[in-house]
CSV table of C-alpha atoms and ligand atoms in Angstrom, one decimal:
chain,number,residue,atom,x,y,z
W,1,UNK,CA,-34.3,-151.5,25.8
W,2,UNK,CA,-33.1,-155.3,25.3
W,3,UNK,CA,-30.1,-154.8,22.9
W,4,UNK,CA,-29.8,-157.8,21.0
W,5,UNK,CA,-27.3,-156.1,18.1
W,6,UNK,CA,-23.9,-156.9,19.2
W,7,UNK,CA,-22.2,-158.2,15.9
W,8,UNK,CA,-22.9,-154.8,14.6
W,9,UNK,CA,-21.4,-153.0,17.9
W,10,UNK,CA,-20.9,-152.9,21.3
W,11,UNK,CA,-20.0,-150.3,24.0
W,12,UNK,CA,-16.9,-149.6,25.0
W,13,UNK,CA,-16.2,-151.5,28.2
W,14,UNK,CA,-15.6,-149.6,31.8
W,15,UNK,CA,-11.9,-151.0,32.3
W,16,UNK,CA,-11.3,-150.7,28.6
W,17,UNK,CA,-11.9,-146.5,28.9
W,18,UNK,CA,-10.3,-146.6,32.1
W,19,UNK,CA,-7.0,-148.3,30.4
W,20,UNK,CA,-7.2,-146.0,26.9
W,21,UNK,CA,-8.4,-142.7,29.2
W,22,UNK,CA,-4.7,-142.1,30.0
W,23,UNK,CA,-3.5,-141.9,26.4
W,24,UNK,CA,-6.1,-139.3,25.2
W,25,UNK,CA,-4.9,-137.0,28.3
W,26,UNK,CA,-1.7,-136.7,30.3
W,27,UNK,CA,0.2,-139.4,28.1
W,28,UNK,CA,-1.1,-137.8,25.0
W,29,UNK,CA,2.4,-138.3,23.4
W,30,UNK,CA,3.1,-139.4,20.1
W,31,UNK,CA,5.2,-142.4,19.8
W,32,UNK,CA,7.7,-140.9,17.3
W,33,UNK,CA,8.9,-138.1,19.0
W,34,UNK,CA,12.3,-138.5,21.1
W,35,UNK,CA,10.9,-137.2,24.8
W,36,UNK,CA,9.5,-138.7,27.5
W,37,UNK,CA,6.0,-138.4,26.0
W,38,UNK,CA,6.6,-139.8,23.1
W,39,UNK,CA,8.6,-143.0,25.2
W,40,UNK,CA,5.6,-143.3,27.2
W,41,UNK,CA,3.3,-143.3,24.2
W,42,UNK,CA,6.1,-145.6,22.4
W,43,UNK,CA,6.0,-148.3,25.1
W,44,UNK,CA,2.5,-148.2,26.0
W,45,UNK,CA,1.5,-149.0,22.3
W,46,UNK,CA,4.3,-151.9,22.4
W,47,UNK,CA,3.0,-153.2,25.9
W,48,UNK,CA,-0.7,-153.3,23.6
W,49,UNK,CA,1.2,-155.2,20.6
W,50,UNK,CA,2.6,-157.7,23.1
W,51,UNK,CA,-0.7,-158.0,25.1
W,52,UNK,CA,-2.5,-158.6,21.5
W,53,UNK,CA,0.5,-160.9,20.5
W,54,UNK,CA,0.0,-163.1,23.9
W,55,UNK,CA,-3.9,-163.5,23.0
W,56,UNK,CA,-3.1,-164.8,18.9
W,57,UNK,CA,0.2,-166.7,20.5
W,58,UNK,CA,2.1,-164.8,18.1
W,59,UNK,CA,5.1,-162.2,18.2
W,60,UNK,CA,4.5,-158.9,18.2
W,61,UNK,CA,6.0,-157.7,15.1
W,62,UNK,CA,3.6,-160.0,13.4
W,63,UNK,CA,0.8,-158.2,15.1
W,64,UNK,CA,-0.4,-154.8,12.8
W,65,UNK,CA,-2.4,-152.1,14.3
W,66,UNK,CA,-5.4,-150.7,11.8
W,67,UNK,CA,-7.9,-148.3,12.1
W,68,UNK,CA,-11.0,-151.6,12.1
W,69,UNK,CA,-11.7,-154.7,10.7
W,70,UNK,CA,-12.5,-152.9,7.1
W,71,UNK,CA,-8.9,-152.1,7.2
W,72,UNK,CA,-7.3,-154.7,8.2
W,73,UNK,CA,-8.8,-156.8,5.7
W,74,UNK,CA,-8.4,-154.6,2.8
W,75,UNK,CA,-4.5,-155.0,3.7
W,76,UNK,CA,-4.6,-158.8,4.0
W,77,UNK,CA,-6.1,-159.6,0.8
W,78,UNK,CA,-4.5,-156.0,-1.0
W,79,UNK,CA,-1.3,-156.3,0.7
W,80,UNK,CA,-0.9,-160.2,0.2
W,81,UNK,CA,-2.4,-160.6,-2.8
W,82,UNK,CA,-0.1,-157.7,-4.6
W,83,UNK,CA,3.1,-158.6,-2.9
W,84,UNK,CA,2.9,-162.3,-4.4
W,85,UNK,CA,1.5,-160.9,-7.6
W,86,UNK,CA,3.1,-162.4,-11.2
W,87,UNK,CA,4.3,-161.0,-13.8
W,88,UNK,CA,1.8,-162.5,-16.0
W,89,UNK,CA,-1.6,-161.2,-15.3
W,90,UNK,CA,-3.0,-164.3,-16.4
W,91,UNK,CA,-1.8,-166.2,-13.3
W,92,UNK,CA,-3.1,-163.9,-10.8
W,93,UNK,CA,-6.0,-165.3,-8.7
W,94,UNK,CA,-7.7,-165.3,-5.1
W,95,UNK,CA,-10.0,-167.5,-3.7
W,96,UNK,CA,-13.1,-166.0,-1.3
W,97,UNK,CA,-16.1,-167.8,-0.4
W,98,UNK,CA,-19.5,-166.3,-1.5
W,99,UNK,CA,-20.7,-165.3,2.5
W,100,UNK,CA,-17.9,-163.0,2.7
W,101,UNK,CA,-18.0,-159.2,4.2
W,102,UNK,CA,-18.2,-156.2,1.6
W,103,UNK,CA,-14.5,-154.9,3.0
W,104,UNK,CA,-13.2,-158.9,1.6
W,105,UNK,CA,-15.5,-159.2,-1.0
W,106,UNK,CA,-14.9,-156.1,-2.5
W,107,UNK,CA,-11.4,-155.8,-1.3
W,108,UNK,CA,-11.4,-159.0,-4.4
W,109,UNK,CA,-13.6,-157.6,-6.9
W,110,UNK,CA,-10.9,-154.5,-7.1
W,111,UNK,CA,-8.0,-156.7,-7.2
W,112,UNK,CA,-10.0,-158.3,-10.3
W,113,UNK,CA,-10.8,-154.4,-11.9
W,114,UNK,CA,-8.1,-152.7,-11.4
W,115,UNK,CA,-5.0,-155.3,-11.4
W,116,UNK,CA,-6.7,-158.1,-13.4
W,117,UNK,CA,-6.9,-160.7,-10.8
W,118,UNK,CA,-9.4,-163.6,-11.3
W,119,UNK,CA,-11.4,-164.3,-8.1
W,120,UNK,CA,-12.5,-168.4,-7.7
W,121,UNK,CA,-15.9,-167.8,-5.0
W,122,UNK,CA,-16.0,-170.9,-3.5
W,123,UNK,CA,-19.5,-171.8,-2.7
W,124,UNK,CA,-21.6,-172.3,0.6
W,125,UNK,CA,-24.0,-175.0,1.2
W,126,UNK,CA,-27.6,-174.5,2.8
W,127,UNK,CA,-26.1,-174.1,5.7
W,128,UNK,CA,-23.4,-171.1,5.1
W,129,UNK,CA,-20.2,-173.4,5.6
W,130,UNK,CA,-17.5,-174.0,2.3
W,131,UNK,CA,-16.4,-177.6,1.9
W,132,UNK,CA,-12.7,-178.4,2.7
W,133,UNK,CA,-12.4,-180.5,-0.4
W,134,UNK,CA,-14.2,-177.8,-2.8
W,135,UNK,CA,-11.0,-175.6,-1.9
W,136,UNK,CA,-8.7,-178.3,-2.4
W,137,UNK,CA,-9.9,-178.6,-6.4
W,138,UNK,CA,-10.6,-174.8,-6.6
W,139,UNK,CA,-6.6,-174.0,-5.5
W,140,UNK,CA,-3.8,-173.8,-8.3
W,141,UNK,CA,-0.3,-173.1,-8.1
W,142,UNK,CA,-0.6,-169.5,-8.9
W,143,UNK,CA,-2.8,-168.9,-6.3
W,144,UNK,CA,-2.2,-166.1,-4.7
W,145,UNK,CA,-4.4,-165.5,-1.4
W,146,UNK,CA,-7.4,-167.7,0.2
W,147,UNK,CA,-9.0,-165.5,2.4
W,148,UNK,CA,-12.3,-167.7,4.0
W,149,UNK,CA,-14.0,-166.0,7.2
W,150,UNK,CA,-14.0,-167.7,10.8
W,151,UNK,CA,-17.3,-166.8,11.3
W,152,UNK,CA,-20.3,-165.1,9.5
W,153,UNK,CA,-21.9,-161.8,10.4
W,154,UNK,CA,-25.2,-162.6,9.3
W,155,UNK,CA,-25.8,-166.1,10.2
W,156,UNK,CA,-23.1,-166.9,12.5
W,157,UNK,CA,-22.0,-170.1,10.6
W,158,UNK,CA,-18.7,-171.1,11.5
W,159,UNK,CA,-16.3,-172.6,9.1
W,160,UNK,CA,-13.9,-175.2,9.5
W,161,UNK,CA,-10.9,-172.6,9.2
W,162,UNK,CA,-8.1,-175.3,10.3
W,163,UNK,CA,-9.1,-177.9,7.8
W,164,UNK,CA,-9.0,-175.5,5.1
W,165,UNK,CA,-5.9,-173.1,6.1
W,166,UNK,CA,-4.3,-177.0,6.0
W,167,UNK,CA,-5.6,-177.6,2.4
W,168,UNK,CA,-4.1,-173.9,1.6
W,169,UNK,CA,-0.6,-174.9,3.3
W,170,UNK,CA,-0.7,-178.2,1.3
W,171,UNK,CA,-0.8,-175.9,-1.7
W,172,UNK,CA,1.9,-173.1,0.0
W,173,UNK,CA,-0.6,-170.8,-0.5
W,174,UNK,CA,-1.4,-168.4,2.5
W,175,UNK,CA,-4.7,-168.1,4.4
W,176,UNK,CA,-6.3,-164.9,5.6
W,177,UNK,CA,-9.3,-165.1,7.7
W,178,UNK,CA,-11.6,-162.6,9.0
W,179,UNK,CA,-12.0,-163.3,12.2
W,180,UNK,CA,-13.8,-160.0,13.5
W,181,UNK,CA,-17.2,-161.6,14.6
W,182,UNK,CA,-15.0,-164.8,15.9
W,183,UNK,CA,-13.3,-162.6,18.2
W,184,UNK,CA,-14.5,-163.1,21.9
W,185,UNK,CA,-16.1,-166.1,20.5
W,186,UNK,CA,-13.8,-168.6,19.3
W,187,UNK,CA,-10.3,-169.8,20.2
W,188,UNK,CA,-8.0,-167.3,18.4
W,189,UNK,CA,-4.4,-169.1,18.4
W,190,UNK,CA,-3.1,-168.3,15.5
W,191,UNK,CA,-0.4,-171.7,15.0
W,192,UNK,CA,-3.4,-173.7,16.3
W,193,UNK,CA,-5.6,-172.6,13.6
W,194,UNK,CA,-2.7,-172.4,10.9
W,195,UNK,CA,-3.4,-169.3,9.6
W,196,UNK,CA,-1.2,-167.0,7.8
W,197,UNK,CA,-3.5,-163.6,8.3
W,198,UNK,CA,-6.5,-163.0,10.7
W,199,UNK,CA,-8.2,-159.3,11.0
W,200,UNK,CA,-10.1,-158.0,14.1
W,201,UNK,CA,-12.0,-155.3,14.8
W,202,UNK,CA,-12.3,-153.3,18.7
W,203,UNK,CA,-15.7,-152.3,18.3
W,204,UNK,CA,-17.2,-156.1,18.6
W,205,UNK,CA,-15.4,-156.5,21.8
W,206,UNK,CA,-16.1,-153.8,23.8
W,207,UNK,CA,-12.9,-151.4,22.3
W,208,UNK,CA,-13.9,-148.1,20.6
W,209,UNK,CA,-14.9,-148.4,16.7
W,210,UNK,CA,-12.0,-147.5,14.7
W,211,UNK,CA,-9.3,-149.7,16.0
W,212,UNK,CA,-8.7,-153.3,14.5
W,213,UNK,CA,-5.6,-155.7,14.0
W,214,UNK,CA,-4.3,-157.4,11.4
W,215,UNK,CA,-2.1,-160.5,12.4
W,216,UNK,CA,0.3,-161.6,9.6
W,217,UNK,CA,3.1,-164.6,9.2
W,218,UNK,CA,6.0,-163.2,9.7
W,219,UNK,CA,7.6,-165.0,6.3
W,220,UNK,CA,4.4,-163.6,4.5
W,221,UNK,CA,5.2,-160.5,2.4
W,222,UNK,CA,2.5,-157.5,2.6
W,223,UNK,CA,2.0,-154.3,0.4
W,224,UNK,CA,1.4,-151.4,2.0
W,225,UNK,CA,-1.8,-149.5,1.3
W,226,UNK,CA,-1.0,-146.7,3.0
W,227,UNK,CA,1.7,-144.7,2.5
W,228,UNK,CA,3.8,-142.0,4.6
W,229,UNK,CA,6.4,-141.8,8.0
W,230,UNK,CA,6.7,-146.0,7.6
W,231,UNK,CA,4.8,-146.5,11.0
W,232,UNK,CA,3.5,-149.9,11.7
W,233,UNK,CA,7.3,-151.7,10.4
W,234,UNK,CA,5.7,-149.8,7.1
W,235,UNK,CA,3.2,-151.4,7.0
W,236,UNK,CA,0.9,-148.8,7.7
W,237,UNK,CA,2.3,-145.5,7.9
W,238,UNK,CA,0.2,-143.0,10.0
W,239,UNK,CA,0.2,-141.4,13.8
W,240,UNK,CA,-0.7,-144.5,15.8
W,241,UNK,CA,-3.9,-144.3,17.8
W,242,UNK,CA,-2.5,-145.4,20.7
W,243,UNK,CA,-5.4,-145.3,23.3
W,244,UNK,CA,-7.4,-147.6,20.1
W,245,UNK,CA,-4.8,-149.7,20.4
W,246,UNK,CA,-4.1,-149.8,24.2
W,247,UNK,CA,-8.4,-150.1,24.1
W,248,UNK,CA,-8.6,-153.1,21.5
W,249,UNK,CA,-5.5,-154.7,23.6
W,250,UNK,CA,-7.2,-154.7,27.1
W,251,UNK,CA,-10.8,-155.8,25.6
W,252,UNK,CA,-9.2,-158.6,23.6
W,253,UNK,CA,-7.7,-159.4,26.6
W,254,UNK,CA,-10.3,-159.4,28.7
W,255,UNK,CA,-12.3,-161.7,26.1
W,256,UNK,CA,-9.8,-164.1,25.9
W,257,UNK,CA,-10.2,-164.8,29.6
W,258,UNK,CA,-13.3,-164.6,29.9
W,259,UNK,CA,-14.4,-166.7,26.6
W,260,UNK,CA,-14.4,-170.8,28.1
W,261,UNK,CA,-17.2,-169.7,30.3
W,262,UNK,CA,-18.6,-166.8,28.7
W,263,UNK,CA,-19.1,-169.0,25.4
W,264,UNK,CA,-20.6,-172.0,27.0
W,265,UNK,CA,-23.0,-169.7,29.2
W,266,UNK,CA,-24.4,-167.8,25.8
W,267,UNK,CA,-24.6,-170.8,23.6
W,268,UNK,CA,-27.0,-172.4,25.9
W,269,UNK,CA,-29.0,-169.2,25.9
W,270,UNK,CA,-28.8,-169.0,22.6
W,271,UNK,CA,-30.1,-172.6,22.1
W,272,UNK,CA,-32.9,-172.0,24.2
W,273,UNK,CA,-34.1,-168.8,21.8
W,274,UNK,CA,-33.8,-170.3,18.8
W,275,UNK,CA,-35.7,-173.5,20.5
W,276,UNK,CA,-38.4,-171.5,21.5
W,277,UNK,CA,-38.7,-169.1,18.3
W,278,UNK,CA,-39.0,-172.2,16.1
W,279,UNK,CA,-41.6,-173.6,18.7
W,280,UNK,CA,-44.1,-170.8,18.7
W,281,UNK,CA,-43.6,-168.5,15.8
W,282,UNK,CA,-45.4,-169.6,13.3
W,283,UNK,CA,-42.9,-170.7,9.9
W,284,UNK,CA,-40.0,-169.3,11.6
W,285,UNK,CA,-37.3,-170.7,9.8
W,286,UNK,CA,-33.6,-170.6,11.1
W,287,UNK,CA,-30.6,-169.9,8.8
W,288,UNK,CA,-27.4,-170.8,9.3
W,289,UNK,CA,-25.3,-174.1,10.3
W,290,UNK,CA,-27.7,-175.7,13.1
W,291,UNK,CA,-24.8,-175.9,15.9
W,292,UNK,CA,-21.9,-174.5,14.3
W,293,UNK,CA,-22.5,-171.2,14.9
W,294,UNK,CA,-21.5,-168.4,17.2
W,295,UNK,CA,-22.8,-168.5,20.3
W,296,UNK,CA,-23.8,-165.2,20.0
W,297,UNK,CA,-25.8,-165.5,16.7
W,298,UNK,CA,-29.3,-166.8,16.1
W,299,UNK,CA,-30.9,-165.7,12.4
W,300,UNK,CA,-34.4,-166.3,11.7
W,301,UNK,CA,-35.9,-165.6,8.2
W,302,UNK,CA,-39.8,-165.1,8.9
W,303,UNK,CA,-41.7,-166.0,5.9
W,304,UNK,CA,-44.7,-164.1,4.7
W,305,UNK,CA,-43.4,-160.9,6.8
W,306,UNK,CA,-40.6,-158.2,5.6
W,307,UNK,CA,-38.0,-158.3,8.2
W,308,UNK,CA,-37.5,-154.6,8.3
W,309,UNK,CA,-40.8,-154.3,9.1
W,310,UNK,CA,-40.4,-157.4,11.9
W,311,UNK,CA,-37.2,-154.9,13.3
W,312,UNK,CA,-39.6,-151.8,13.3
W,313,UNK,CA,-42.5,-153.6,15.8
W,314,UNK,CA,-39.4,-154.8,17.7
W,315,UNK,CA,-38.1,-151.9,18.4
W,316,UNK,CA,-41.4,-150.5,19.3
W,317,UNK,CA,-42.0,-153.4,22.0
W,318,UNK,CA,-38.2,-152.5,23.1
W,319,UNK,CA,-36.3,-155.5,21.6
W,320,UNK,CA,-32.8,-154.2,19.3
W,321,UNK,CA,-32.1,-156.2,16.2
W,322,UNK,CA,-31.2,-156.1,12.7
W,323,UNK,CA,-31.8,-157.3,9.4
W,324,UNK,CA,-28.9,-158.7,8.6
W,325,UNK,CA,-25.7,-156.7,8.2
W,326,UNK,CA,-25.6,-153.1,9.9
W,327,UNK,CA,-22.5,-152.4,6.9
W,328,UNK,CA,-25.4,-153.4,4.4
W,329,UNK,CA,-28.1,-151.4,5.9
W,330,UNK,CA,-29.1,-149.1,3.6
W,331,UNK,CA,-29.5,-151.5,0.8
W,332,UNK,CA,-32.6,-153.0,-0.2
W,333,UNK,CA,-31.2,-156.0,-1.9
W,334,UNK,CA,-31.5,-159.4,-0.7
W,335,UNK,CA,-28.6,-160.2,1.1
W,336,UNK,CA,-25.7,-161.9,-0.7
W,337,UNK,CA,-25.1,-164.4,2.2
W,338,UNK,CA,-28.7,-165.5,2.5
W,339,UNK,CA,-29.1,-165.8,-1.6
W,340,UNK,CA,-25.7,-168.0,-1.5
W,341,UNK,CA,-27.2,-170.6,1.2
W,342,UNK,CA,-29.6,-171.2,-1.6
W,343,UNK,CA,-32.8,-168.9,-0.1
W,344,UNK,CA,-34.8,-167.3,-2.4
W,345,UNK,CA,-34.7,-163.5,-2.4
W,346,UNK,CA,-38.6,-163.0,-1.3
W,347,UNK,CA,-37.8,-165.3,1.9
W,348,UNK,CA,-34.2,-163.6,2.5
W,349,UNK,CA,-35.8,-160.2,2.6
W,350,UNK,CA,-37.7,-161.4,5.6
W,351,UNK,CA,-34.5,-161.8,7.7
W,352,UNK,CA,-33.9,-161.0,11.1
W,353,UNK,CA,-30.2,-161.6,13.7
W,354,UNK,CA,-30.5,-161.1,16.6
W,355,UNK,CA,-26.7,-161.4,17.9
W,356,UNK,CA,-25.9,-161.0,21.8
W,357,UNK,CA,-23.4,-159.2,24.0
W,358,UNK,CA,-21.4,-160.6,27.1
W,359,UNK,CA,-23.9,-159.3,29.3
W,360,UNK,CA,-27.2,-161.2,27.6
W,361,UNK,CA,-29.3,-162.6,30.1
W,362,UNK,CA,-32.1,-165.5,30.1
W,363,UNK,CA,-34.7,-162.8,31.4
W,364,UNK,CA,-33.9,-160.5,28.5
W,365,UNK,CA,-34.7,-163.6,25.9
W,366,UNK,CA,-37.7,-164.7,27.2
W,367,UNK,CA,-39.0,-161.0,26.5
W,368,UNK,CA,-37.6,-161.2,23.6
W,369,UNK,CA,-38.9,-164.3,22.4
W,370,UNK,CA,-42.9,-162.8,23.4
W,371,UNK,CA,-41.5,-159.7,21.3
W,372,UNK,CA,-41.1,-161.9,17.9
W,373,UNK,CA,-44.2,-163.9,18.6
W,374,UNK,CA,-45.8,-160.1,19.0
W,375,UNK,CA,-44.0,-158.6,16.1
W,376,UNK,CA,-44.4,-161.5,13.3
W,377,UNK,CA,-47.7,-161.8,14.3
W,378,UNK,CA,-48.6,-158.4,13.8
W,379,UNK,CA,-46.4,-157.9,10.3
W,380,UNK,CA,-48.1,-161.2,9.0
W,381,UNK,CA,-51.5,-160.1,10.1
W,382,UNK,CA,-51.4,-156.8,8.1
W,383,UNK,CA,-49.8,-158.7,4.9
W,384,UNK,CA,-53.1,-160.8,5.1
W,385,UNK,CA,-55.5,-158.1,5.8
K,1,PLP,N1,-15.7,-158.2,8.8
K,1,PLP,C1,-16.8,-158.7,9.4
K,1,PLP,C2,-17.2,-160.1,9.4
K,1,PLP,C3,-17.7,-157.7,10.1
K,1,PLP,O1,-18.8,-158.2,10.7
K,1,PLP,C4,-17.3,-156.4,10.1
K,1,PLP,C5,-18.2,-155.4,10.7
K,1,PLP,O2,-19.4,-155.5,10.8
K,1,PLP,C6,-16.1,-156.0,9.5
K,1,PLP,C7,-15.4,-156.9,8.8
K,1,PLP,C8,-15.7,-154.5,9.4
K,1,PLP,O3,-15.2,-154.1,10.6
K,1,PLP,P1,-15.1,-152.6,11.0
K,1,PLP,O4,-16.5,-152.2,11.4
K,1,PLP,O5,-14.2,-152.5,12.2
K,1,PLP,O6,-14.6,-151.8,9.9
């Protein structure tokens, strides 16, 4: 099998088990209690703050374990949003951009239902990426949150996240991002990028699913969504899962130093697939900013095919995809992120990512581009029969 679905998941890596192992067995303590367990548990979970802190260029006490990137974001733009909140309703808003994940997106829409925030959707060209100056006239005083993702899950557009957390800090309003498909990817320091709040999620980078970080200012104010024992500097009471955190700590690690190379080496693979897909498939279209983009990502819509079908005659030639986003699957609507680069719901149904792992190799693309030559063929043939 050629697995070409990493920005839905990825295994948990060798020295990633081998560093978390301990804290699911012998050091099984809980860091709470007042014992040598629980000190051992206490300080490996700080040695995994610091380690995560190092990576963002942070301090740790600005560095938030979560239980994923759902998680974390729901407390950015939740937490942030409701600490600045006014007292007049009618002054409440937040500003998202239309290609944003369900756990922002909808993180928004119940700030709008059930504490009658207005949310500004600032738009996406064909291309997936918001404009810097469309921000600058869509922010008001009373802004309370921007929250603008680093990079897309579907089409791997990057966005220009210093220029606009700048435009936000003009305004002294903060900037969340949601940098869970960045991560491993792009360069994550947090001053350098002049963001306020970045989420991340372990199970993109080779940690277990169901451990994430959320990385906030330490002058920026945060509701707590979850209450209880005040873990987390209260900001998110709860047990800690140490071994996630001691996992997400040593894979973020391990990405950050491997990233210069590891980037460079799967963007030129990357180039050469989507060369050779729009060579010799037949009106394969790609979607998405043409080079900014996640090395890892290349989209295709297929037109005249359906691109769950396209995934089915994949997987039967042994090539691992997906439509779009694995937290959509299940829907049958056109993607949201497609329809806001301006495709037309018939042509964004016949989407296809394929999104690639650290260990992606040249050998494994080539097959995979005689796969989608196979596989389009063979959908478009039976539309026309
Ligand atoms: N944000 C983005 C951009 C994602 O791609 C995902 C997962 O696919 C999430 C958030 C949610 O992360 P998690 O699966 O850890 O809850």
């Amino acid at each position: 099998m050629i697995f070409l679905d990493a920005a839905a998941t990825t295994p948990v890596r060798r020295e990633v088990l081998e560093a978390m192992w301990p804290y699911l067995s012998g050091e099984f303590g809980n860091p709470s209690s007042h014992h040598t367990l629980g000190e051992a548990a206490a300080s490996a979970l700080a040695g995994a703050r610091a380690a995560v802190a190092k990576v963002l260029g942070c301090r740790p006490g600005e560095v938030t374990f979560t239980s994923g990137g759902t998680e974390a974001d729901n407390l950015a733009l939740k937490g942030v949003a409701l600490a600045r909140q006014s007292a007049d309703p009618a002054l409440n808003r937040v500003v998202i951009s239309a290609v944003e994940h369900p756990a922002v997106e909808e993180s928004a829409r119940y700030l709008e239902r059930i504490h009658g925030f207005a949310v500004d959707v600032l738009p996406v060209g064909a291309d997936g990426r918001v404009s810097v100056e469309a921000l600058r006239a869509m922010l008001r005083p009373e802004t309370a949150l921007v929250s603008i993702m680093y990079a897309n899950n579907e089409v791997g557009t990057v966005q220009p996240v210093a220029e606009l957390a700048a435009v936000a800090a003009e305004h002294g309003v903060p900037f969340h991002t949601d940098a869970v498909q960045a991560a491993g990817w792009m360069p994550l320091d947090v001053k350098a990028l002049g963001v306020d709040a970045l989420s991340i999620s372990g199970h993109k980078l080779g940690a277990p699913k169901g451990s994430g970080v959320l990385y906030v200012r330490g002058r920026v104010r945060v509701e707590p969504l979850v209450h209880g024992g005040g873990q987390e500097r209260g900001r998110r009471s709860g047990t800690e899962n140490v071994a996630g955190a001691v996992a997400l700590a040593t894979a973020l690690t391990l990405a950050h130093a491997e990233r210069p190379e590891l980037a460079a080496r799967v963007a030129g693979l990357r180039e050469r697939f989507i060369a050779s897909v729009l060579d010799t498939v037949p009106g394969a279209l790609l979607t998405g900013h043409r080079t900014e983009r996640l090395p890892s990502v290349a989209s295709f819509c297929f037109p005249g095919t359906s691109g769950e079908s396209v995934l089915l005659e994949l997987e039967r030639l042994g090539v691992v995809c997906s439509s779009g986003s694995a937290c959509a699957a299940g829907s049958d609507a056109p993607s949201h992120v497609l329809l806001a680069l301006g495709l037309e719901a018939e042509v964004a149904q016949t989407a296809v990512r394929f999104s690639f792992n650290s260990t992606v190799t040249a050998d494994e693309l080539e097959q995979a581009v005689a796969a989608v030559q196979t596989a389009v063929g063979a959908v478009q043939g039976l539309g026309t029969r």
